[in-house]
Short mmCIF file of C-alpha atoms in Angstrom, two decimals:
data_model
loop_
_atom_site.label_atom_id
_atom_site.label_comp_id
_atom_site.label_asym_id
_atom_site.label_seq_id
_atom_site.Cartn_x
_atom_site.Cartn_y
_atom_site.Cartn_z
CA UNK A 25 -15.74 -37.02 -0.52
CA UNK A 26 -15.64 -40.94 -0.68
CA UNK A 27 -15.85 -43.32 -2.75
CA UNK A 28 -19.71 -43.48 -2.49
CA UNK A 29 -20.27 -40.23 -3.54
CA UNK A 30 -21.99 -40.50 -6.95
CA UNK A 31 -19.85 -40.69 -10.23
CA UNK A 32 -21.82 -39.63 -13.04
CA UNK A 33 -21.55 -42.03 -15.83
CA UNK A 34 -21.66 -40.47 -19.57
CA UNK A 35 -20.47 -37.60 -21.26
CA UNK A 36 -23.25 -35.14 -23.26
CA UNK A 37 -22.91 -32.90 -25.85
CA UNK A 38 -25.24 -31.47 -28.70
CA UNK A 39 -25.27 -33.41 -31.51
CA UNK A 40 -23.12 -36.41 -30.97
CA UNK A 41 -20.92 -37.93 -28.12
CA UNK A 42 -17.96 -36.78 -26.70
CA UNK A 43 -14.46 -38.75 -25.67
CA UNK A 44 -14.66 -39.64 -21.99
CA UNK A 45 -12.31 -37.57 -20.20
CA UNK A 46 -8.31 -37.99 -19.76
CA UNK A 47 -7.93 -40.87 -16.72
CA UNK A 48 -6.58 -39.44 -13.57
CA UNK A 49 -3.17 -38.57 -12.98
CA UNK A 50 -0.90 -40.98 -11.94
CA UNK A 51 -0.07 -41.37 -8.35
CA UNK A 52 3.82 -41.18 -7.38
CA UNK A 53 4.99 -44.42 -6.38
CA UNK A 54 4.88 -44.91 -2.24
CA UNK A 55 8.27 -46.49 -1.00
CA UNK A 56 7.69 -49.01 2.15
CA UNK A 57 3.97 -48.25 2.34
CA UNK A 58 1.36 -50.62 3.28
CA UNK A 59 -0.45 -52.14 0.55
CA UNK A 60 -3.98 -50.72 1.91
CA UNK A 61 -2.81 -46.86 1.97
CA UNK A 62 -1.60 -47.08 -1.70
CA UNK A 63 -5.09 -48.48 -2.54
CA UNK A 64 -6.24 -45.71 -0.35
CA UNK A 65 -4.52 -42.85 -2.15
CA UNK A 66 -5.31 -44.02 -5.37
CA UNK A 67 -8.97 -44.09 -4.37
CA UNK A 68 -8.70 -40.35 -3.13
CA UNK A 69 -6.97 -39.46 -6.35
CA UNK A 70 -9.34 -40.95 -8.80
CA UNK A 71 -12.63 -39.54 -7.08
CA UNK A 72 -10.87 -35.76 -6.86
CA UNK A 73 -10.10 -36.25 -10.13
CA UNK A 74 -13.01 -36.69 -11.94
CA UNK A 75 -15.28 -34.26 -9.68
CA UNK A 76 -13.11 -32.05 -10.41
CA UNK A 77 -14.10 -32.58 -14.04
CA UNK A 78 -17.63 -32.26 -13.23
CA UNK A 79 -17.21 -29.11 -11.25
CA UNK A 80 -15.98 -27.23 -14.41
CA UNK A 81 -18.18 -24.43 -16.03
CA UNK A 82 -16.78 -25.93 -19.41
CA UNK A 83 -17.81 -29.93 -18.90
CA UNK A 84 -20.86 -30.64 -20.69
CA UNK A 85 -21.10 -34.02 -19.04
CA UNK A 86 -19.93 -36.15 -16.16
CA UNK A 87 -17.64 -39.10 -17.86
CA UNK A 88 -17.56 -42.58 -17.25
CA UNK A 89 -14.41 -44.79 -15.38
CA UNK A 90 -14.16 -48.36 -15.83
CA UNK A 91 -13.38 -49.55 -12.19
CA UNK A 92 -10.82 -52.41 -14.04
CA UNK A 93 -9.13 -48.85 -14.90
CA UNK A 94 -8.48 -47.99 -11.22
CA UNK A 95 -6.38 -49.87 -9.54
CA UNK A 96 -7.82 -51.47 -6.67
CA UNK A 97 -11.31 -50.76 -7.30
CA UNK A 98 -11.90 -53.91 -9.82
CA UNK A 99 -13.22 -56.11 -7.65
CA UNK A 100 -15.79 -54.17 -5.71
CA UNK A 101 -18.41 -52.40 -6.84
CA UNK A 102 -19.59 -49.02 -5.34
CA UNK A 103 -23.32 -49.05 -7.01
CA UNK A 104 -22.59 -47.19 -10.01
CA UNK A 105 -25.54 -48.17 -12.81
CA UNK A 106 -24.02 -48.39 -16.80
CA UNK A 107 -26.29 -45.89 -18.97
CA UNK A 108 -26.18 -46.08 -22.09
CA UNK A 109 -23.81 -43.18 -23.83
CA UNK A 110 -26.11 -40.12 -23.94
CA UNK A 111 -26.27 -37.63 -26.43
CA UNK A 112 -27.87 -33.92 -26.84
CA UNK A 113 -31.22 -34.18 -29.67
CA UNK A 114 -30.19 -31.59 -32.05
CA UNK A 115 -31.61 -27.90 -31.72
CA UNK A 116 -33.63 -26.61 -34.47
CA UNK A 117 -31.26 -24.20 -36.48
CA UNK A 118 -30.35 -21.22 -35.55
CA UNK A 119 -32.14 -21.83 -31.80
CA UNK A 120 -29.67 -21.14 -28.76
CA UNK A 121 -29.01 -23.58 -26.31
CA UNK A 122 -31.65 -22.99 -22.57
CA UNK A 123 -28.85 -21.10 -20.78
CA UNK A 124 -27.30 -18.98 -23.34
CA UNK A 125 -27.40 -14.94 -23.13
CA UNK A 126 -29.59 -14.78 -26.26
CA UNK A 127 -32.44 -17.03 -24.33
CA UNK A 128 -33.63 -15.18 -21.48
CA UNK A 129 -36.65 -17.41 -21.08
CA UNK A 130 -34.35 -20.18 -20.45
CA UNK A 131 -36.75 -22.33 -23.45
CA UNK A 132 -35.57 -25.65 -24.18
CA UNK A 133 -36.06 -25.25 -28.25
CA UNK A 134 -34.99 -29.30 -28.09
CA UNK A 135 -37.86 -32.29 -27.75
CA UNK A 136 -38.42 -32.59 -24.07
CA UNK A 137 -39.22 -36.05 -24.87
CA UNK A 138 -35.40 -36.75 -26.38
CA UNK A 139 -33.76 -34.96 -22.98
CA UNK A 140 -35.42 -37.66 -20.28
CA UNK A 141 -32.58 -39.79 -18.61
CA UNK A 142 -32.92 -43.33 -20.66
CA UNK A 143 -32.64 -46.31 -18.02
CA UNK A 144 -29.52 -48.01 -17.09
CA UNK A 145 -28.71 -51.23 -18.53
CA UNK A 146 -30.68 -54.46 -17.37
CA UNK A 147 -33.29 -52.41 -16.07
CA UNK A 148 -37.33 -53.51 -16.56
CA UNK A 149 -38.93 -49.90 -18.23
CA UNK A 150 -42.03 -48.84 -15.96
CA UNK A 151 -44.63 -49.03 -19.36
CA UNK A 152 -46.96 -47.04 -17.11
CA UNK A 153 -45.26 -43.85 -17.42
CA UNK A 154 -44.68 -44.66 -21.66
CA UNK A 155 -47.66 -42.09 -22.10
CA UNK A 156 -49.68 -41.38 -25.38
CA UNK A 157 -46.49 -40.07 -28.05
CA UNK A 158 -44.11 -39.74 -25.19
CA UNK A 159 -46.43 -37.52 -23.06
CA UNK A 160 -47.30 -38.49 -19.49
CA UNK A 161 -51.06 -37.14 -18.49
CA UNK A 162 -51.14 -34.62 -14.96
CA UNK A 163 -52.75 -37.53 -13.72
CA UNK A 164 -50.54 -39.83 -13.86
CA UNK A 165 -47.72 -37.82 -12.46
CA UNK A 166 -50.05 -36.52 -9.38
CA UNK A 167 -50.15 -40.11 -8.59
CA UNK A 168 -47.34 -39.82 -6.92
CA UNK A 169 -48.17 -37.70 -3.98
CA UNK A 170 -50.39 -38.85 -1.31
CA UNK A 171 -53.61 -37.38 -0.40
CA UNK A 172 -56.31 -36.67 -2.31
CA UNK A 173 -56.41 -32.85 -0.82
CA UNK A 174 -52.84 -32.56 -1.92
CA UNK A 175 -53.07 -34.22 -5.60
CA UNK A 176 -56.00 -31.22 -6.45
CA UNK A 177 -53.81 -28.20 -4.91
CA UNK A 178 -51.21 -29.40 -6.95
CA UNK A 179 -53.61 -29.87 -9.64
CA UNK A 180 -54.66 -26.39 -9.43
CA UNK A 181 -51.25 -24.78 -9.15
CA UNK A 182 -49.88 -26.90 -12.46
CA UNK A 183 -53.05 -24.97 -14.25
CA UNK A 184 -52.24 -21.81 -12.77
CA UNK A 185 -48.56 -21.88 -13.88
CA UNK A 186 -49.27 -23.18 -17.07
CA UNK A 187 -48.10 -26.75 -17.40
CA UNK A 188 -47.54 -27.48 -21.14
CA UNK A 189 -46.21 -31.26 -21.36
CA UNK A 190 -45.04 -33.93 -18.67
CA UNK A 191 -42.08 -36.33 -19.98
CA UNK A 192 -41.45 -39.31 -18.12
CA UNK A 193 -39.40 -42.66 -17.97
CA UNK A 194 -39.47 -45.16 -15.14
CA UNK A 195 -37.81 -48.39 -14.33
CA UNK A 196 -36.73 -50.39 -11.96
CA UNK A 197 -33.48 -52.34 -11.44
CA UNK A 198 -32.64 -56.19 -10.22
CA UNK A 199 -32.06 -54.68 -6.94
CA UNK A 200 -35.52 -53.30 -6.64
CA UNK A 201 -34.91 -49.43 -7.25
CA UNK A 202 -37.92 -48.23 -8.85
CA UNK A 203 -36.88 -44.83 -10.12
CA UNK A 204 -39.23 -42.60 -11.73
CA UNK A 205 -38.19 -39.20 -13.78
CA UNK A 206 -40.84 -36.18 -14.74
CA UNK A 207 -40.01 -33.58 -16.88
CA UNK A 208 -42.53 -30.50 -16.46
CA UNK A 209 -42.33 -28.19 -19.40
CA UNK A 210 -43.44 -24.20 -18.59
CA UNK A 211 -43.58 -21.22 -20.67
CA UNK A 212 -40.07 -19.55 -18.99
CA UNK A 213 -37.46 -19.90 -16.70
CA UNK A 214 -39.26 -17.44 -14.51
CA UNK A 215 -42.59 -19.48 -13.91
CA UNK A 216 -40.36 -22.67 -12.80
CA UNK A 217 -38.45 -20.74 -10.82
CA UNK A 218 -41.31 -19.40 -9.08
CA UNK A 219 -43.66 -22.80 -8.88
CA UNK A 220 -40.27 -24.62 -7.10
CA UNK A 221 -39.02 -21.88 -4.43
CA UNK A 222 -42.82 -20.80 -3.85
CA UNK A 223 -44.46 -23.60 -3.76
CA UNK A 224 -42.99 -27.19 -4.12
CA UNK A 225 -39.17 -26.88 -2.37
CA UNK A 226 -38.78 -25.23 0.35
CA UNK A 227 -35.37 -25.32 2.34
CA UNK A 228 -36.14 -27.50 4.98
CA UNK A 229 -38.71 -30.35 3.40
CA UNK A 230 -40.73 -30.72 -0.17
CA UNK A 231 -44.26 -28.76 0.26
CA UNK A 232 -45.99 -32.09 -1.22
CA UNK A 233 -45.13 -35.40 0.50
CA UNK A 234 -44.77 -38.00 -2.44
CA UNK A 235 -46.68 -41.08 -1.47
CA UNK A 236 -45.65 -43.49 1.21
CA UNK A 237 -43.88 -40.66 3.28
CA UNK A 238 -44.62 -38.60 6.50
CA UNK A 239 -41.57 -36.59 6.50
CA UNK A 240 -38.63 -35.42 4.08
CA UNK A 241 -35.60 -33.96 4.85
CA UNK A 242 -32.59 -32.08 2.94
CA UNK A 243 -29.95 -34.27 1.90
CA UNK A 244 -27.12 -32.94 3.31
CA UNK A 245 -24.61 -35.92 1.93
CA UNK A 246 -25.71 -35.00 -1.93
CA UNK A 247 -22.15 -33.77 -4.07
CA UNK A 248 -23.65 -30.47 -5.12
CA UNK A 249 -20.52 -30.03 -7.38
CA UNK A 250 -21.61 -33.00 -9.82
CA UNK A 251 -24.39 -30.43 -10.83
CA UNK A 252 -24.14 -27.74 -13.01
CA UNK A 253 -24.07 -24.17 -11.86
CA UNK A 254 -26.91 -23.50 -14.22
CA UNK A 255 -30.00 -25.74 -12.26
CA UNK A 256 -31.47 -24.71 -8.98
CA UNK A 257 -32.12 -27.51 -6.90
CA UNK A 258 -33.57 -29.37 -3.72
CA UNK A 259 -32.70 -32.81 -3.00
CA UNK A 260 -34.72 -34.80 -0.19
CA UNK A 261 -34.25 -38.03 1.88
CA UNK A 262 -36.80 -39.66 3.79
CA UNK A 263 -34.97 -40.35 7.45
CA UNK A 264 -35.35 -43.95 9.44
CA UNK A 265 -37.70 -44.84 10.33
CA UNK A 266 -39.60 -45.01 6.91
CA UNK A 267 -42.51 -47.78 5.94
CA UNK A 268 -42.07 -50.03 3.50
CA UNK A 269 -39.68 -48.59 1.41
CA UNK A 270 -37.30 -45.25 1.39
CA UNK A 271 -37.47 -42.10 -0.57
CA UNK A 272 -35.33 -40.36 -2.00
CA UNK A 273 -36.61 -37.04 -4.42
CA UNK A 274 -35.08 -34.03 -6.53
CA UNK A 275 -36.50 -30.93 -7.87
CA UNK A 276 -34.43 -29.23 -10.39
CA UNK A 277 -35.37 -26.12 -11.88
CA UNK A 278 -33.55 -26.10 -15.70
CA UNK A 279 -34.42 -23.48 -17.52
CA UNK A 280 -38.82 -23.73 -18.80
CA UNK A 281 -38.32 -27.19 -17.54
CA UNK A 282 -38.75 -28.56 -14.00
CA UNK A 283 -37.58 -31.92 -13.39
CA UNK A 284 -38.37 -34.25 -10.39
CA UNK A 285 -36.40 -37.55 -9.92
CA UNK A 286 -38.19 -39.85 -7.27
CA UNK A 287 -36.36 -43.31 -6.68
CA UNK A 288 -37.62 -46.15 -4.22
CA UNK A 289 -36.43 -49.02 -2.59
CA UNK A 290 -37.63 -51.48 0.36
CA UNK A 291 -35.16 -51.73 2.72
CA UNK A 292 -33.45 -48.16 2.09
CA UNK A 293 -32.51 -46.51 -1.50
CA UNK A 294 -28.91 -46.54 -1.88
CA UNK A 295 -27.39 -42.81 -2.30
CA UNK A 296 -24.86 -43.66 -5.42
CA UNK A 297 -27.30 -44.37 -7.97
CA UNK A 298 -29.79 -42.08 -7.04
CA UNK A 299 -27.07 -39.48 -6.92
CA UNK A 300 -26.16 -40.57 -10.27
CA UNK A 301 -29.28 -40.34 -11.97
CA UNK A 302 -30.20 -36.61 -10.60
CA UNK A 303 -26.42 -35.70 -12.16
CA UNK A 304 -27.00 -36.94 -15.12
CA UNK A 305 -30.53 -35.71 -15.78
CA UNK A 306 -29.09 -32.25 -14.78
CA UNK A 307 -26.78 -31.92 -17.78
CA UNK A 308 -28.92 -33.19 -20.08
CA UNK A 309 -31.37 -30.12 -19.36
CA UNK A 310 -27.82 -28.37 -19.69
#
């Protein structure tokens, strides 16, 4: 794991926010060393040491570093966005959380509009995707995929599984990342689970090519660990050479809710942010 893997950048917990996390333990001091293998090491320790904090069953978030707190990672940035500190929307009382034992339909009792990823500072909101009171139409969400043949089997299978609500946010950063994030809201755990490994995720590429792509495959380089055991998910990368811009796409089954992350860039979508995003979207639905 390097220093481009993703580093989730918040902490989550019901009802209000949570200390970030103890900073990494120190590194013994190297006698007669070069310069560039103590800023090596120190590297090494700090990503191990918070992925390690992701990893755990007990984290309820993935906490943020200040790269002026590592040593010799001040000065250089490895594509990291800032969110805003996120925070769990209350549940109503005496409703259990989507993955406890007492909620075997995995329902989200929480506003599915309150659990969408917010976007990172400086970024221009996509107004598009705003909705009427926070809900996206089908529509607008089927946009996304290419043909026309495709948009009403999709159509179809959303009315067959029983689609309730679509939440969405969108924006786009200076760089030119346009990300987009759907949350699909279904009656159980068992009808999301079904829709995604059925019909929209297989193992080797996404059932539905999103627009502007021939061909998907798995992304092999995503850290799996900065997700929580709890999700089922496929993550996708559109290989060189792509058109005008590069896509990357998640599907994460949470629970009722199945959320897809798309992001977009011309000239190639950079893997930390995107990596980012679908971590911290995950523990949200968490």
């Amino acid at each position: 794991m390097t220093e481009q893997t993703a580093q989730a950048e918040q902490t989550v917990q019901v009802g209000q926010p949570v200390p970030p996390l103890a900073e990494p333990a120190a590194v013994p001091p190297v006698v007669r060393k070069d310069r560039r293998v103590l800023r090596g090491v120190l590297r090494w320790t700090a990503a191990v040491a918070v992925f390690a904090a992701v990893g755990s069953a007990t984290a309820y978030g993935v906490t943020r570093m200040d790269r002026t707190d590592v040593p010799g990672l001040a000065t250089k940035t490895d594509g990291r966005w800032t969110y805003p500190e996120l925070t769990m929307p209350a549940l109503p009382s005496g409703r259990p959380g989507p993955f406890a034992g007492t909620n075997p339909a995995g329902t989200h009792y929480a506003d599915l509009r309150e659990l969408v990823l917010p976007a990172p500072e400086g970024a221009e909101a996509d107004k598009s995707l705003r909705g009427e009171d926070g809900w996206l139409a089908t529509d607008a969400f089927l946009k996304e995929y290419g043909g026309t043949s495709e948009r009403e089997e999709l159509r179809q299978l959303f009315v067959d599984y029983g689609l309730r609500h679509i939440a969405a946010r969108g924006w786009t950063t200076s760089d030119g990342t346009h990300t987009r994030v759907y949350l699909l809201h279904f009656d159980t755990a068992a009808v999301v689970d079904e829709l995604r490994n059925s019909h929209l995720a297989s193992y080797s590429e996404p059932a539905y090519a999103v627009r502007g792509t021939d061909v998907s495959f798995p992304d092999e380089e995503f850290p799996t660990k900065a997700l929580s055991d709890d999700l089922d998910y496929s993550v996708y990368i559109e290989p060189e050479p792509y058109g005008a811009e590069q896509v990357r796409q998640a599907y994460l089954g949470a629970g009722d809710v199945l959320a897809v992350v798309l992001q977009t860039r011309k000239g190639g979508a950079a893997a930390v942010p995107f990596q980012q995003t679908v971590a911290l979207q995950g523990r949200l639905l968490g």
